[in-house]
CSV table of C-alpha atoms and ligand atoms in Angstrom, one decimal:
chain,number,residue,atom,x,y,z
U,168,MET,CA,5.5,-17.3,-31.0
U,169,ARG,CA,6.9,-16.6,-27.7
U,170,THR,CA,5.7,-19.3,-25.1
U,171,LYS,CA,4.0,-17.7,-22.0
U,172,LEU,CA,5.7,-17.8,-18.6
U,173,ILE,CA,4.0,-17.1,-15.0
U,174,ALA,CA,6.8,-16.7,-12.6
U,175,GLY,CA,6.2,-16.0,-9.0
U,176,ASN,CA,8.1,-13.8,-6.8
U,177,TRP,CA,7.8,-15.1,-3.5
U,178,LYS,CA,9.1,-12.1,-2.2
U,179,MET,CA,9.9,-12.3,1.9
U,180,ASN,CA,7.5,-15.1,3.1
U,181,LEU,CA,7.1,-18.7,4.0
U,182,THR,CA,10.0,-20.1,5.8
U,183,SER,CA,11.2,-23.4,4.5
U,184,GLY,CA,8.6,-25.7,6.0
U,185,GLU,CA,6.2,-24.3,4.3
U,186,ALA,CA,7.5,-23.8,1.4
U,187,GLY,CA,8.5,-27.3,-0.2
U,188,PRO,CA,4.7,-28.1,0.9
U,189,LEU,CA,3.5,-24.7,-1.9
U,190,ALA,CA,5.9,-25.5,-3.9
U,191,LYS,CA,5.4,-29.0,-4.4
U,192,THR,CA,1.0,-28.2,-5.1
U,193,ILE,CA,1.9,-25.6,-7.5
U,194,ALA,CA,4.2,-28.2,-9.3
U,195,ASP,CA,1.8,-31.6,-9.2
U,196,ALA,CA,-1.3,-28.5,-10.5
U,197,VAL,CA,1.0,-27.2,-13.6
U,198,GLY,CA,0.9,-31.2,-15.4
U,199,SER,CA,3.8,-31.4,-18.4
U,200,ASP,CA,1.5,-29.2,-21.1
U,201,GLY,CA,0.9,-25.4,-20.8
U,202,PRO,CA,3.3,-21.5,-20.4
U,203,ASP,CA,6.2,-22.0,-18.7
U,204,VAL,CA,6.6,-22.0,-14.2
U,205,LEU,CA,9.2,-20.0,-12.1
U,206,LEU,CA,9.0,-19.6,-8.3
U,207,CYS,CA,11.6,-17.7,-7.4
U,208,PRO,CA,11.9,-18.0,-3.1
U,209,SER,CA,14.1,-16.5,-0.7
U,210,PHE,CA,17.5,-17.6,-0.6
U,211,THR,CA,17.3,-19.5,2.0
U,212,LEU,CA,14.1,-21.0,0.8
U,213,ILE,CA,15.9,-22.2,-2.3
U,214,PRO,CA,16.8,-25.3,-1.4
U,215,ALA,CA,13.1,-27.0,-0.4
U,216,VAL,CA,11.5,-25.6,-3.6
U,217,ARG,CA,14.2,-26.8,-6.1
U,218,ASP,CA,13.5,-30.4,-3.8
U,219,ALA,CA,9.3,-29.9,-3.8
U,220,VAL,CA,9.6,-29.5,-7.9
U,221,ASP,CA,12.6,-32.0,-9.5
U,222,GLY,CA,11.3,-33.5,-12.6
U,223,THR,CA,8.4,-31.0,-12.7
U,224,LYS,CA,8.7,-28.5,-15.4
U,225,VAL,CA,8.7,-26.0,-13.0
U,226,GLN,CA,11.7,-24.0,-11.9
U,227,VAL,CA,13.4,-21.9,-9.7
U,228,GLY,CA,15.2,-18.4,-9.4
U,229,ALA,CA,16.3,-16.4,-7.4
U,230,GLN,CA,15.2,-12.1,-6.5
U,231,ASN,CA,18.5,-11.0,-6.4
U,232,ILE,CA,22.7,-11.5,-7.2
U,233,PHE,CA,25.5,-10.0,-6.8
U,234,TRP,CA,28.1,-9.6,-9.0
U,235,GLU,CA,31.7,-10.1,-7.9
U,236,PRO,CA,32.4,-14.1,-8.3
U,237,LYS,CA,33.2,-14.6,-4.6
U,238,GLY,CA,35.0,-12.7,-1.7
U,239,ALA,CA,34.8,-9.9,0.6
U,240,TYR,CA,31.3,-9.4,0.8
U,241,THR,CA,28.9,-10.0,3.2
U,242,GLY,CA,25.3,-10.8,2.7
U,243,GLU,CA,25.5,-11.4,-1.2
U,244,VAL,CA,25.8,-13.9,-3.4
U,245,SER,CA,27.8,-14.7,-6.7
U,246,ALA,CA,26.2,-15.8,-9.6
U,247,GLU,CA,27.5,-19.5,-10.5
U,248,MET,CA,26.0,-19.7,-6.5
U,249,LEU,CA,23.0,-19.4,-7.5
U,250,ILE,CA,23.9,-21.9,-10.3
U,251,ASP,CA,24.7,-24.6,-8.1
U,252,ALA,CA,21.6,-23.9,-5.6
U,253,GLY,CA,19.5,-24.9,-8.4
U,254,CYS,CA,18.5,-21.5,-10.1
U,255,SER,CA,17.8,-21.1,-14.1
U,256,HIS,CA,16.2,-17.2,-13.3
U,257,VAL,CA,16.9,-14.5,-11.1
U,258,ILE,CA,15.0,-10.9,-11.1
U,259,ILE,CA,16.8,-8.2,-11.0
U,260,GLY,CA,16.2,-5.1,-10.6
U,261,HIS,CA,12.6,-4.6,-8.4
U,262,SER,CA,11.8,-1.6,-7.3
U,263,GLU,CA,11.6,-2.6,-3.9
U,264,ARG,CA,15.3,-2.9,-4.7
U,265,ARG,CA,15.6,-0.3,-6.6
U,266,GLN,CA,13.8,1.7,-4.1
U,267,TYR,CA,14.4,0.0,-0.2
U,268,PHE,CA,18.2,-0.7,-1.4
U,269,GLY,CA,19.6,1.6,-3.6
U,270,GLU,CA,19.5,-0.4,-6.6
U,271,THR,CA,20.8,1.7,-10.1
U,272,ASP,CA,19.9,1.2,-13.2
U,273,ALA,CA,24.0,1.0,-13.6
U,274,SER,CA,24.0,-2.1,-10.6
U,275,VAL,CA,20.7,-3.8,-12.3
U,276,GLN,CA,22.8,-3.2,-16.0
U,277,ARG,CA,25.8,-5.3,-13.8
U,278,LYS,CA,23.8,-7.9,-12.3
U,279,THR,CA,22.5,-8.9,-16.0
U,280,MET,CA,26.1,-9.3,-17.4
U,281,THR,CA,26.9,-11.0,-14.7
U,282,ALA,CA,23.6,-13.7,-14.8
U,283,LEU,CA,24.0,-14.2,-17.9
U,284,LYS,CA,27.8,-14.7,-17.6
U,285,VAL,CA,26.8,-18.2,-16.0
U,286,ASP,CA,23.9,-18.7,-18.6
U,287,LEU,CA,20.6,-17.4,-15.9
U,288,ILE,CA,18.0,-16.2,-16.7
U,289,PRO,CA,18.4,-12.7,-16.0
U,290,ILE,CA,15.0,-11.0,-15.3
U,291,ILE,CA,15.0,-7.1,-15.3
U,292,CYS,CA,12.1,-4.8,-13.5
U,293,VAL,CA,11.3,-2.0,-15.1
U,294,GLY,CA,8.2,0.4,-14.3
U,295,GLU,CA,7.6,3.9,-13.3
U,296,THR,CA,5.9,4.8,-9.9
U,297,LEU,CA,2.6,7.4,-9.4
U,298,ASP,CA,3.9,10.1,-9.6
U,299,GLU,CA,5.6,9.6,-13.0
U,300,ARG,CA,2.4,8.2,-14.5
U,301,GLU,CA,0.8,11.4,-13.9
U,302,GLU,CA,3.6,13.6,-14.4
U,303,GLY,CA,3.5,11.7,-18.4
U,304,ARG,CA,7.2,10.4,-17.8
U,305,THR,CA,5.9,6.9,-18.3
U,306,GLU,CA,7.3,6.9,-21.6
U,307,ALA,CA,10.8,8.8,-21.1
U,308,ILE,CA,11.4,6.5,-17.6
U,309,ILE,CA,10.3,3.0,-19.2
U,310,ASP,CA,13.6,3.7,-22.1
U,311,LYS,CA,16.0,5.3,-19.1
U,312,GLN,CA,15.5,2.3,-16.8
U,313,ILE,CA,15.3,-0.5,-20.2
U,314,SER,CA,18.5,1.5,-22.0
U,315,GLY,CA,20.4,1.2,-18.8
U,316,ALA,CA,19.5,-2.4,-18.1
U,317,LEU,CA,20.4,-3.2,-21.4
U,318,THR,CA,23.7,-1.1,-21.8
U,319,GLY,CA,26.9,-3.5,-23.7
U,320,ILE,CA,24.2,-6.6,-23.5
U,321,GLU,CA,24.2,-8.4,-27.4
U,322,ALA,CA,21.7,-9.0,-29.7
U,323,ASP,CA,22.4,-13.1,-29.2
U,324,ASP,CA,22.5,-12.7,-25.1
U,325,MET,CA,19.4,-9.9,-25.3
U,326,LEU,CA,17.3,-13.3,-26.7
U,327,ARG,CA,17.9,-14.9,-22.8
U,328,VAL,CA,17.0,-11.7,-20.9
U,329,VAL,CA,13.2,-11.6,-19.3
U,330,ILE,CA,11.8,-8.2,-19.0
U,331,ALA,CA,8.7,-7.5,-16.5
U,332,TYR,CA,6.8,-3.9,-16.4
U,333,GLU,CA,6.1,-3.5,-13.3
U,334,PRO,CA,4.5,-0.2,-12.6
U,335,VAL,CA,4.7,0.2,-9.1
U,336,TRP,CA,0.8,2.6,-8.0
U,337,ALA,CA,0.4,-1.3,-9.1
U,338,ILE,CA,3.1,-3.6,-6.7
U,339,GLY,CA,1.1,-4.7,-3.8
U,340,THR,CA,-1.9,-2.5,-3.9
U,341,GLY,CA,-4.2,-4.0,-5.0
U,342,ARG,CA,-4.7,-1.6,-8.4
U,343,THR,CA,-4.4,-3.1,-12.2
U,344,ALA,CA,-2.6,-1.0,-14.6
U,345,THR,CA,-5.7,-2.0,-16.9
U,346,PRO,CA,-4.7,-4.6,-20.4
U,347,ASP,CA,-4.8,-1.4,-21.7
U,348,THR,CA,-2.5,0.8,-20.5
U,349,ALA,CA,0.1,-2.5,-19.9
U,350,GLN,CA,-0.5,-4.0,-23.9
U,351,GLU,CA,0.2,0.5,-24.7
U,352,VAL,CA,3.9,0.0,-22.3
U,353,HIS,CA,4.3,-3.3,-23.8
U,354,LYS,CA,4.1,-2.2,-26.7
U,355,GLN,CA,7.0,0.2,-26.4
U,356,ILE,CA,9.0,-1.7,-24.9
U,357,ARG,CA,9.7,-3.8,-27.9
U,358,THR,CA,9.6,-1.4,-30.0
U,359,TRP,CA,12.9,-0.2,-28.2
U,360,LEU,CA,14.1,-3.6,-28.6
U,361,LYS,CA,13.5,-3.3,-32.3
U,362,ASN,CA,14.9,-0.5,-33.1
U,363,LYS,CA,17.8,-1.6,-31.1
U,364,TYR,CA,18.6,-5.4,-32.5
U,365,GLY,CA,16.0,-5.6,-35.1
U,366,LYS,CA,12.5,-7.0,-35.4
U,367,ASP,CA,13.1,-10.8,-35.5
U,368,VAL,CA,15.1,-9.6,-31.7
U,369,ALA,CA,12.6,-7.6,-30.6
U,370,GLU,CA,9.8,-10.5,-31.7
U,371,GLN,CA,11.3,-12.9,-29.2
U,372,VAL,CA,12.6,-11.8,-26.5
U,373,ARG,CA,9.7,-12.1,-23.3
U,374,ILE,CA,7.5,-9.3,-21.6
U,375,LEU,CA,6.0,-10.4,-18.6
U,376,TYR,CA,3.6,-8.1,-16.7
U,377,GLY,CA,3.3,-7.9,-12.8
U,378,GLY,CA,1.9,-5.8,-10.6
U,379,SER,CA,-1.7,-7.1,-8.9
U,380,MET,CA,-2.1,-9.5,-11.4
U,381,LYS,CA,-5.0,-12.4,-10.1
U,382,ALA,CA,-7.1,-14.9,-10.7
U,383,ALA,CA,-9.7,-12.0,-11.9
U,384,ASN,CA,-7.9,-10.6,-14.1
U,385,ALA,CA,-5.1,-12.9,-15.9
U,386,ALA,CA,-6.5,-13.7,-18.8
U,387,ASP,CA,-7.0,-10.2,-20.1
U,388,LEU,CA,-4.1,-9.4,-19.0
U,389,LEU,CA,-2.5,-12.0,-21.1
U,390,GLY,CA,-4.2,-11.4,-23.9
U,391,GLN,CA,-2.3,-8.5,-24.9
U,392,PRO,CA,-0.2,-9.4,-27.3
U,393,ASP,CA,2.7,-8.0,-26.6
U,394,ILE,CA,2.7,-9.4,-22.7
U,395,ASP,CA,4.3,-12.9,-22.4
U,396,GLY,CA,3.3,-14.4,-18.7
U,397,GLY,CA,3.1,-11.9,-15.1
U,398,LEU,CA,5.6,-11.7,-12.6
U,399,VAL,CA,3.5,-12.5,-10.2
U,400,GLY,CA,3.5,-11.6,-6.0
U,401,GLY,CA,1.1,-12.1,-3.4
U,402,ALA,CA,-1.1,-14.2,-5.5
U,403,SER,CA,1.5,-16.5,-5.9
U,404,LEU,CA,1.5,-17.1,-2.7
U,405,LYS,CA,-2.1,-19.1,-2.5
U,406,ALA,CA,-2.3,-22.0,-4.6
U,407,ASP,CA,-5.4,-22.0,-6.3
U,408,GLU,CA,-5.3,-18.3,-7.5
U,409,PHE,CA,-2.0,-18.8,-8.5
U,410,LYS,CA,-2.8,-21.9,-10.5
U,411,ALA,CA,-5.4,-20.0,-11.8
U,412,ILE,CA,-3.2,-17.9,-13.6
U,413,ILE,CA,-1.5,-20.5,-15.2
U,414,ASP,CA,-4.8,-21.9,-15.9
U,415,ALA,CA,-5.3,-18.2,-17.3
U,416,ALA,CA,-2.4,-18.7,-19.6
U,417,ARG,CA,-2.8,-22.1,-21.4
S,96,13P,P1,1.8,-8.3,-6.7
S,96,13P,O1,1.5,-8.9,-7.3
S,96,13P,O2,1.9,-8.4,-5.2
S,96,13P,O3,0.8,-6.7,-6.9
S,96,13P,O4,3.9,-7.9,-6.3
S,96,13P,C1,3.8,-7.9,-7.9
S,96,13P,C2,5.6,-7.7,-7.9
S,96,13P,O5,6.4,-7.0,-7.7
S,96,13P,C3,6.4,-9.1,-8.0
S,96,13P,O6,7.3,-9.0,-8.3
């Protein structure tokens, strides 16, 4: 049985004066039962969020990582730095990073290997654009992204990996994939995992859905057999909305 994971990707939003109180409100609302809950703020906000959720079941993650351990890499943050800051997870290969910062399947693979080495849980993002979907290439694109990201990842490590299916056309657009559409791709990903790692591993990997998830559609999406949680953008910045999504995962 896969425990659901509801992760908030705060993207480039909030200051520490706002992030701490929001994290605390969310942590207070979560209680001790229910799904796993994760907040992924910008690097500078990690300490404020970590302190606000200390002693609660809410975990803290980063939105990016670099693969080198240290050195002359201006602007980058290493795996060890994320652990040191209190992170348990890291989002890798978000479509916004692929689109605006040139991330590729190869860089996603390197970052994933780096995270696994220090016991950071990677949340690997995949998803097709609207053009790719309309051209009937969704399955091929997802296969290519998944196989690229997971090259060299062994079955033992795969058990610690989380995958997020985020159709690019649904991110920040208010246009959500229907539960059936999302389930179809989640099932495809799980079948891919089964073929590579076997049934036992495939049944344990959590596959999150992301793209305009909100209180109003969360229950239907999370009710699908292969949707194991959400990677939530905009709605995770509103305590009531995020809490309702967490409640829908109970
Ligand atoms: P929205 O929930 O704002 O569509 O963003 C989804 C997302 O990109 C999460 O990583």
